[in-house]
């Protein structure tokens, strides 16, 4: 359970950092896919905003950038747990592409969540419901390895526009 909590904290903090840097770069007219993605995420959630479909729309709507960052941070804070769906909910708005997410990462996050939930949400003997630390360590190691790949993709998203898909 502690590993799951630390993992959740790490992912949330890293995503917030990418969002902050993306918005900072956008405000300084620097290339950033993450800043643009966050602006699009924010304006599509608002019913009274036009969609950002043109090349310069994100720059022309910079006055909304802090609102976008605030909305994203609120969404991150409202997140509880870290399964595959939660991870993607945090990563896609800041420019992560589906092709940059290893399938093993989402599967491992879901497995970790499925294992953690009974121990954290039920009044049972947690020692009996949790797996052996060695088995959990192997799962966490796989998640950390996959997160390195994702982190590299997020770094590209924060520094580049347009993103070249492979």
mmCIF file of C-alpha atoms in Angstrom:
data_model
loop_
_atom_site.group_PDB
_atom_site.id
_atom_site.type_symbol
_atom_site.label_atom_id
_atom_site.label_comp_id
_atom_site.label_asym_id
_atom_site.label_seq_id
_atom_site.Cartn_x
_atom_site.Cartn_y
_atom_site.Cartn_z
ATOM 1 C CA UNK A 1 0.000 0.000 0.000
ATOM 2 C CA UNK A 2 2.855 2.379 0.761
ATOM 3 C CA UNK A 3 4.436 1.760 -2.630
ATOM 4 C CA UNK A 4 1.110 2.496 -4.296
ATOM 5 C CA UNK A 5 0.736 5.748 -2.362
ATOM 6 C CA UNK A 6 4.286 6.835 -3.232
ATOM 7 C CA UNK A 7 3.730 5.963 -6.872
ATOM 8 C CA UNK A 8 0.525 8.003 -6.944
ATOM 9 C CA UNK A 9 2.276 10.969 -5.350
ATOM 10 C CA UNK A 10 5.179 10.769 -7.801
ATOM 11 C CA UNK A 11 2.936 10.603 -10.885
ATOM 12 C CA UNK A 12 0.720 13.451 -9.678
ATOM 13 C CA UNK A 13 3.688 15.683 -8.853
ATOM 14 C CA UNK A 14 5.406 14.938 -12.154
ATOM 15 C CA UNK A 15 2.260 15.622 -14.166
ATOM 16 C CA UNK A 16 1.715 18.914 -12.330
ATOM 17 C CA UNK A 17 5.319 19.884 -13.037
ATOM 18 C CA UNK A 18 4.909 19.132 -16.750
ATOM 19 C CA UNK A 19 1.661 21.134 -16.800
ATOM 20 C CA UNK A 20 3.338 24.098 -15.079
ATOM 21 C CA UNK A 21 6.308 24.076 -17.447
ATOM 22 C CA UNK A 22 4.049 23.720 -20.481
ATOM 23 C CA UNK A 23 1.964 26.733 -19.482
ATOM 24 C CA UNK A 24 5.092 28.750 -18.655
ATOM 25 C CA UNK A 25 6.530 27.979 -22.094
ATOM 26 C CA UNK A 26 3.229 28.796 -23.799
ATOM 27 C CA UNK A 27 3.104 32.173 -22.055
ATOM 28 C CA UNK A 28 6.617 32.914 -23.330
ATOM 29 C CA UNK A 29 5.801 31.905 -26.931
ATOM 30 C CA UNK A 30 8.033 28.838 -26.714
ATOM 31 C CA UNK A 31 7.337 25.496 -28.377
ATOM 32 C CA UNK A 32 5.277 23.187 -26.170
ATOM 33 C CA UNK A 33 2.833 20.444 -26.955
ATOM 34 C CA UNK A 34 1.936 20.011 -23.284
ATOM 35 C CA UNK A 35 0.942 23.662 -22.868
ATOM 36 C CA UNK A 36 -1.181 23.485 -26.008
ATOM 37 C CA UNK A 37 -2.747 20.182 -24.971
ATOM 38 C CA UNK A 38 -3.648 21.585 -21.562
ATOM 39 C CA UNK A 39 -5.287 24.623 -23.147
ATOM 40 C CA UNK A 40 -7.300 22.402 -25.485
ATOM 41 C CA UNK A 41 -8.269 20.124 -22.575
ATOM 42 C CA UNK A 42 -9.431 23.125 -20.574
ATOM 43 C CA UNK A 43 -11.376 24.872 -23.312
ATOM 44 C CA UNK A 44 -13.149 21.702 -24.435
ATOM 45 C CA UNK A 45 -14.339 21.191 -20.857
ATOM 46 C CA UNK A 46 -15.846 24.686 -20.876
ATOM 47 C CA UNK A 47 -19.087 24.980 -22.773
ATOM 48 C CA UNK A 48 -18.659 28.681 -23.514
ATOM 49 C CA UNK A 49 -15.284 28.506 -25.275
ATOM 50 C CA UNK A 50 -14.492 27.992 -28.913
ATOM 51 C CA UNK A 51 -12.432 24.948 -29.813
ATOM 52 C CA UNK A 52 -8.749 25.537 -30.457
ATOM 53 C CA UNK A 53 -8.445 24.133 -33.941
ATOM 54 C CA UNK A 54 -6.107 26.657 -35.556
ATOM 55 C CA UNK A 55 -2.341 26.859 -35.225
ATOM 56 C CA UNK A 56 -2.315 30.115 -33.235
ATOM 57 C CA UNK A 57 -5.417 29.542 -31.106
ATOM 58 C CA UNK A 58 -3.476 28.498 -28.007
ATOM 59 C CA UNK A 59 -1.335 31.629 -28.197
ATOM 60 C CA UNK A 60 -4.322 33.877 -28.874
ATOM 61 C CA UNK A 61 -6.065 32.451 -25.810
ATOM 62 C CA UNK A 62 -3.097 32.767 -23.456
ATOM 63 C CA UNK A 63 -5.294 34.718 -21.057
ATOM 64 C CA UNK A 64 -6.877 31.342 -20.203
ATOM 65 C CA UNK A 65 -3.570 29.620 -19.474
ATOM 66 C CA UNK A 66 -3.623 30.121 -15.697
ATOM 67 C CA UNK A 67 -7.262 29.002 -15.589
ATOM 68 C CA UNK A 68 -6.241 25.853 -17.464
ATOM 69 C CA UNK A 69 -3.413 25.167 -15.028
ATOM 70 C CA UNK A 70 -5.675 25.754 -12.015
ATOM 71 C CA UNK A 71 -8.357 23.450 -13.432
ATOM 72 C CA UNK A 72 -5.759 20.760 -14.099
ATOM 73 C CA UNK A 73 -4.338 21.023 -10.579
ATOM 74 C CA UNK A 74 -7.834 20.708 -9.120
ATOM 75 C CA UNK A 75 -8.418 17.606 -11.205
ATOM 76 C CA UNK A 76 -5.120 16.120 -10.004
ATOM 77 C CA UNK A 77 -6.002 16.816 -6.366
ATOM 78 C CA UNK A 78 -9.402 15.173 -6.764
ATOM 79 C CA UNK A 79 -7.762 11.984 -8.008
ATOM 80 C CA UNK A 80 -7.689 9.088 -5.536
ATOM 81 C CA UNK A 81 -5.649 6.022 -6.302
ATOM 82 C CA UNK A 82 -3.693 5.255 -9.437
ATOM 83 C CA UNK A 83 -5.144 2.659 -11.743
ATOM 84 C CA UNK A 84 -4.766 2.688 -15.529
ATOM 85 C CA UNK A 85 -7.739 5.013 -16.037
ATOM 86 C CA UNK A 86 -6.502 7.480 -13.396
ATOM 87 C CA UNK A 87 -3.049 7.561 -14.964
ATOM 88 C CA UNK A 88 -4.363 8.291 -18.455
ATOM 89 C CA UNK A 89 -6.728 10.924 -17.058
ATOM 90 C CA UNK A 90 -3.669 12.759 -15.702
ATOM 91 C CA UNK A 91 -1.329 12.192 -18.641
ATOM 92 C CA UNK A 92 -3.415 12.853 -21.754
ATOM 93 C CA UNK A 93 -4.343 16.477 -20.907
ATOM 94 C CA UNK A 94 -0.652 17.401 -20.777
ATOM 95 C CA UNK A 95 0.166 16.040 -24.209
ATOM 96 C CA UNK A 96 1.068 12.392 -23.719
ATOM 97 C CA UNK A 97 0.258 10.360 -26.814
ATOM 98 C CA UNK A 98 -1.319 6.925 -26.612
ATOM 99 C CA UNK A 99 1.647 5.468 -28.500
ATOM 100 C CA UNK A 100 3.944 6.644 -25.682
ATOM 101 C CA UNK A 101 2.185 4.594 -23.014
ATOM 102 C CA UNK A 102 3.510 1.037 -22.762
ATOM 103 C CA UNK A 103 0.676 -1.466 -22.554
ATOM 104 C CA UNK A 104 2.552 -3.102 -19.701
ATOM 105 C CA UNK A 105 2.290 0.151 -17.712
ATOM 106 C CA UNK A 106 -1.481 0.373 -17.809
ATOM 107 C CA UNK A 107 -1.768 -3.359 -17.110
ATOM 108 C CA UNK A 108 0.644 -3.116 -14.165
ATOM 109 C CA UNK A 109 -1.078 -0.050 -12.717
ATOM 110 C CA UNK A 110 -4.413 -1.827 -12.931
ATOM 111 C CA UNK A 111 -2.975 -4.932 -11.266
ATOM 112 C CA UNK A 112 -1.446 -2.864 -8.464
ATOM 113 C CA UNK A 113 -4.728 -1.050 -7.918
ATOM 114 C CA UNK A 114 -6.717 -4.278 -7.922
ATOM 115 C CA UNK A 115 -4.366 -5.730 -5.311
ATOM 116 C CA UNK A 116 -4.307 -2.603 -3.163
ATOM 117 C CA UNK A 117 -8.020 -1.818 -3.072
ATOM 118 C CA UNK A 118 -9.197 -4.751 -0.931
ATOM 119 C CA UNK A 119 -6.504 -4.067 1.651
ATOM 120 C CA UNK A 120 -7.110 -0.331 1.763
ATOM 121 C CA UNK A 121 -10.907 -0.212 1.569
ATOM 122 C CA UNK A 122 -12.058 -3.241 3.536
ATOM 123 C CA UNK A 123 -11.778 -3.983 7.209
ATOM 124 C CA UNK A 124 -9.849 -7.194 6.855
ATOM 125 C CA UNK A 125 -6.547 -8.473 8.042
ATOM 126 C CA UNK A 126 -4.291 -6.566 5.654
ATOM 127 C CA UNK A 127 -1.395 -8.919 6.235
ATOM 128 C CA UNK A 128 -3.497 -11.765 4.855
ATOM 129 C CA UNK A 129 -4.837 -9.839 1.870
ATOM 130 C CA UNK A 130 -1.551 -8.374 0.618
ATOM 131 C CA UNK A 131 0.915 -10.257 -1.555
ATOM 132 C CA UNK A 132 4.475 -11.093 -0.664
ATOM 133 C CA UNK A 133 6.766 -8.045 -0.794
ATOM 134 C CA UNK A 134 9.006 -9.711 -3.414
ATOM 135 C CA UNK A 135 6.053 -10.088 -5.802
ATOM 136 C CA UNK A 136 4.971 -6.502 -5.212
ATOM 137 C CA UNK A 137 8.546 -5.336 -5.780
ATOM 138 C CA UNK A 138 8.629 -7.008 -9.198
ATOM 139 C CA UNK A 139 5.414 -5.236 -10.174
ATOM 140 C CA UNK A 140 6.668 -1.871 -8.904
ATOM 141 C CA UNK A 141 9.975 -2.347 -10.748
ATOM 142 C CA UNK A 142 8.069 -2.911 -14.006
ATOM 143 C CA UNK A 143 5.960 0.191 -13.388
ATOM 144 C CA UNK A 144 9.060 2.298 -12.698
ATOM 145 C CA UNK A 145 10.741 1.026 -15.852
ATOM 146 C CA UNK A 146 7.672 1.908 -17.922
ATOM 147 C CA UNK A 147 7.393 5.309 -16.245
ATOM 148 C CA UNK A 148 10.885 6.155 -17.507
ATOM 149 C CA UNK A 149 9.596 5.746 -21.060
ATOM 150 C CA UNK A 150 6.562 7.889 -20.283
ATOM 151 C CA UNK A 151 8.713 10.531 -18.612
ATOM 152 C CA UNK A 152 10.867 10.841 -21.732
ATOM 153 C CA UNK A 153 7.721 11.311 -23.824
ATOM 154 C CA UNK A 154 6.413 13.959 -21.419
ATOM 155 C CA UNK A 155 9.726 15.824 -21.600
ATOM 156 C CA UNK A 156 9.389 15.901 -25.383
ATOM 157 C CA UNK A 157 5.795 17.105 -25.095
ATOM 158 C CA UNK A 158 6.755 19.956 -22.813
ATOM 159 C CA UNK A 159 9.624 21.124 -25.035
ATOM 160 C CA UNK A 160 8.456 20.441 -28.585
ATOM 161 C CA UNK A 161 5.657 21.372 -30.940
ATOM 162 C CA UNK A 162 4.534 19.713 -33.069
ATOM 163 C CA UNK A 163 5.243 16.262 -31.713
ATOM 164 C CA UNK A 164 6.540 13.788 -34.233
ATOM 165 C CA UNK A 165 4.685 10.523 -33.789
ATOM 166 C CA UNK A 166 6.498 7.258 -34.287
#
